[in-house]
């Protein structure tokens, strides 16, 4: 699978001239996953959408597991560039870009977990995050762990967004909070602290994402300042 992800697999040399490319197949699978979710992706469904025979796909990709790996790396793409930023600004931009990537392709939250081969685009995201901390005073392990904590927070909020009623097109965080507050209004005696907390307006879109991100970066800043003192 590594050869497939990193473009090291040799194209078919026998038989008729290839009518497809691995990228084209992955793009078809991405369209299906975006519209119907990852479970809707199968070799037969992709073949029907292209349209080609199912057996024709096997000249390019061995099966669904390998196809999901390729389409995931293609969908996440290369990380956007933000030159000239401080380490904190760079990590904030990195996290927000990652959130937008998950928000655009929610199925990536399922396909990019667990022990699996990592493709070049995903590696580029990791590299870009670590790059922001290269001269921070943190060692390599701490730099990687910092990116792990940041990505974990982003994943959590992105998952909550994707699973709200209606998914990406449904309730926003603000609308969901307002709806929940309305329900609790009649139960204030039972849940007094929660009811009082929900009366405070969030003040911005994606409040949970922004608040958690700032607190993580605050903690990193304290650690980095202590190392460089």
Tab-separated table of C-alpha atoms in Angstrom, residues 67-186:
chain	number	residue	atom	x	y	z
A	67	UNK	CA	-8.668	2.918	-2.260
A	68	UNK	CA	-9.738	4.603	0.990
A	69	UNK	CA	-6.090	5.297	1.847
A	70	UNK	CA	-5.469	6.926	-1.536
A	71	UNK	CA	-8.699	8.943	-1.573
A	72	UNK	CA	-8.080	10.142	1.996
A	73	UNK	CA	-4.643	11.489	1.177
A	74	UNK	CA	-5.963	13.100	-1.998
A	75	UNK	CA	-8.921	14.690	-0.185
A	76	UNK	CA	-6.863	16.198	2.637
A	77	UNK	CA	-4.534	17.740	0.047
A	78	UNK	CA	-1.424	19.736	0.835
A	79	UNK	CA	-1.558	22.166	3.772
A	80	UNK	CA	-2.031	25.842	2.871
A	81	UNK	CA	1.035	28.038	3.268
A	82	UNK	CA	1.092	30.938	5.736
A	83	UNK	CA	4.567	32.493	5.552
A	84	UNK	CA	5.877	35.062	7.994
A	85	UNK	CA	3.841	33.994	11.045
A	86	UNK	CA	5.007	33.446	14.604
A	87	UNK	CA	4.878	29.870	15.889
A	88	UNK	CA	1.583	30.574	17.667
A	89	UNK	CA	-0.024	32.228	14.652
A	90	UNK	CA	1.219	29.419	12.402
A	91	UNK	CA	-0.243	26.697	14.634
A	92	UNK	CA	-3.544	28.565	14.939
A	93	UNK	CA	-3.773	28.826	11.144
A	94	UNK	CA	-2.757	25.159	10.799
A	95	UNK	CA	-5.502	24.036	13.172
A	96	UNK	CA	-8.181	26.129	11.474
A	97	UNK	CA	-7.114	24.825	8.050
A	98	UNK	CA	-7.332	21.261	9.365
A	99	UNK	CA	-10.825	21.933	10.709
A	100	UNK	CA	-11.921	23.213	7.311
A	101	UNK	CA	-10.492	20.073	5.706
A	102	UNK	CA	-12.502	17.825	8.029
A	103	UNK	CA	-15.568	20.010	7.612
A	104	UNK	CA	-15.320	19.718	3.832
A	105	UNK	CA	-14.881	15.929	3.921
A	106	UNK	CA	-16.341	14.649	7.239
A	107	UNK	CA	-15.611	11.021	6.320
A	108	UNK	CA	-11.907	11.825	6.795
A	109	UNK	CA	-12.599	11.707	10.525
A	110	UNK	CA	-13.162	7.962	10.102
A	111	UNK	CA	-10.575	7.160	7.452
A	112	UNK	CA	-7.566	8.877	9.055
A	113	UNK	CA	-7.482	7.125	12.439
A	114	UNK	CA	-5.699	4.029	13.700
A	115	UNK	CA	-2.503	2.363	12.580
A	116	UNK	CA	-2.250	2.700	8.820
A	117	UNK	CA	0.141	3.873	6.115
A	118	UNK	CA	0.463	7.665	5.944
A	119	UNK	CA	0.477	9.295	2.523
A	120	UNK	CA	2.551	12.272	1.327
A	121	UNK	CA	-0.154	14.895	1.848
A	122	UNK	CA	-0.875	13.803	5.398
A	123	UNK	CA	2.869	13.740	6.072
A	124	UNK	CA	3.063	17.295	4.717
A	125	UNK	CA	0.432	18.410	7.246
A	126	UNK	CA	2.454	16.892	10.070
A	127	UNK	CA	5.631	18.471	8.749
A	128	UNK	CA	3.999	21.894	8.491
A	129	UNK	CA	2.791	21.698	12.090
A	130	UNK	CA	6.164	20.566	13.425
A	131	UNK	CA	7.895	23.212	11.331
A	132	UNK	CA	6.153	25.934	13.330
A	133	UNK	CA	7.841	24.625	16.498
A	134	UNK	CA	11.296	23.899	15.067
A	135	UNK	CA	12.996	26.840	16.785
A	136	UNK	CA	10.705	26.935	19.822
A	137	UNK	CA	13.032	25.144	22.235
A	138	UNK	CA	10.845	22.034	22.384
A	139	UNK	CA	12.460	18.732	21.464
A	140	UNK	CA	11.214	16.562	18.604
A	141	UNK	CA	8.955	14.393	20.747
A	142	UNK	CA	7.373	17.444	22.350
A	143	UNK	CA	6.829	19.041	18.953
A	144	UNK	CA	5.037	15.922	17.683
A	145	UNK	CA	2.981	15.613	20.875
A	146	UNK	CA	1.960	19.262	20.553
A	147	UNK	CA	0.621	18.586	17.072
A	148	UNK	CA	-1.148	15.474	18.366
A	149	UNK	CA	-2.931	17.503	21.057
A	150	UNK	CA	-3.939	20.208	18.581
A	151	UNK	CA	-5.223	17.745	15.985
A	152	UNK	CA	-7.125	15.847	18.685
A	153	UNK	CA	-8.991	19.001	19.688
A	154	UNK	CA	-9.760	19.854	16.068
A	155	UNK	CA	-11.008	16.308	15.420
A	156	UNK	CA	-13.305	16.405	18.454
A	157	UNK	CA	-14.996	19.646	17.415
A	158	UNK	CA	-15.181	18.573	13.767
A	159	UNK	CA	-16.819	15.301	14.815
A	160	UNK	CA	-19.363	17.159	16.933
A	161	UNK	CA	-20.116	19.441	13.988
A	162	UNK	CA	-20.502	16.540	11.580
A	163	UNK	CA	-22.838	14.620	13.894
A	164	UNK	CA	-25.151	17.482	14.824
A	165	UNK	CA	-28.698	17.052	13.467
A	166	UNK	CA	-28.494	17.675	9.752
A	167	UNK	CA	-24.708	17.350	9.635
A	168	UNK	CA	-22.794	20.122	7.911
A	169	UNK	CA	-26.000	21.621	6.548
A	170	UNK	CA	-27.914	21.332	9.818
A	171	UNK	CA	-27.700	23.040	13.188
A	172	UNK	CA	-24.737	25.265	13.928
A	173	UNK	CA	-23.065	25.145	17.330
A	174	UNK	CA	-24.833	28.384	18.244
A	175	UNK	CA	-28.258	27.132	17.146
A	176	UNK	CA	-27.788	23.845	18.999
A	177	UNK	CA	-26.750	25.664	22.192
A	178	UNK	CA	-29.729	28.015	21.940
A	179	UNK	CA	-32.081	25.080	21.431
A	180	UNK	CA	-30.628	23.218	24.406
A	181	UNK	CA	-30.896	26.344	26.565
A	182	UNK	CA	-34.564	26.605	25.653
A	183	UNK	CA	-35.176	23.033	26.759
A	184	UNK	CA	-33.393	23.574	30.078
A	185	UNK	CA	-35.276	26.794	30.791
A	186	UNK	CA	-38.161	24.714	32.109
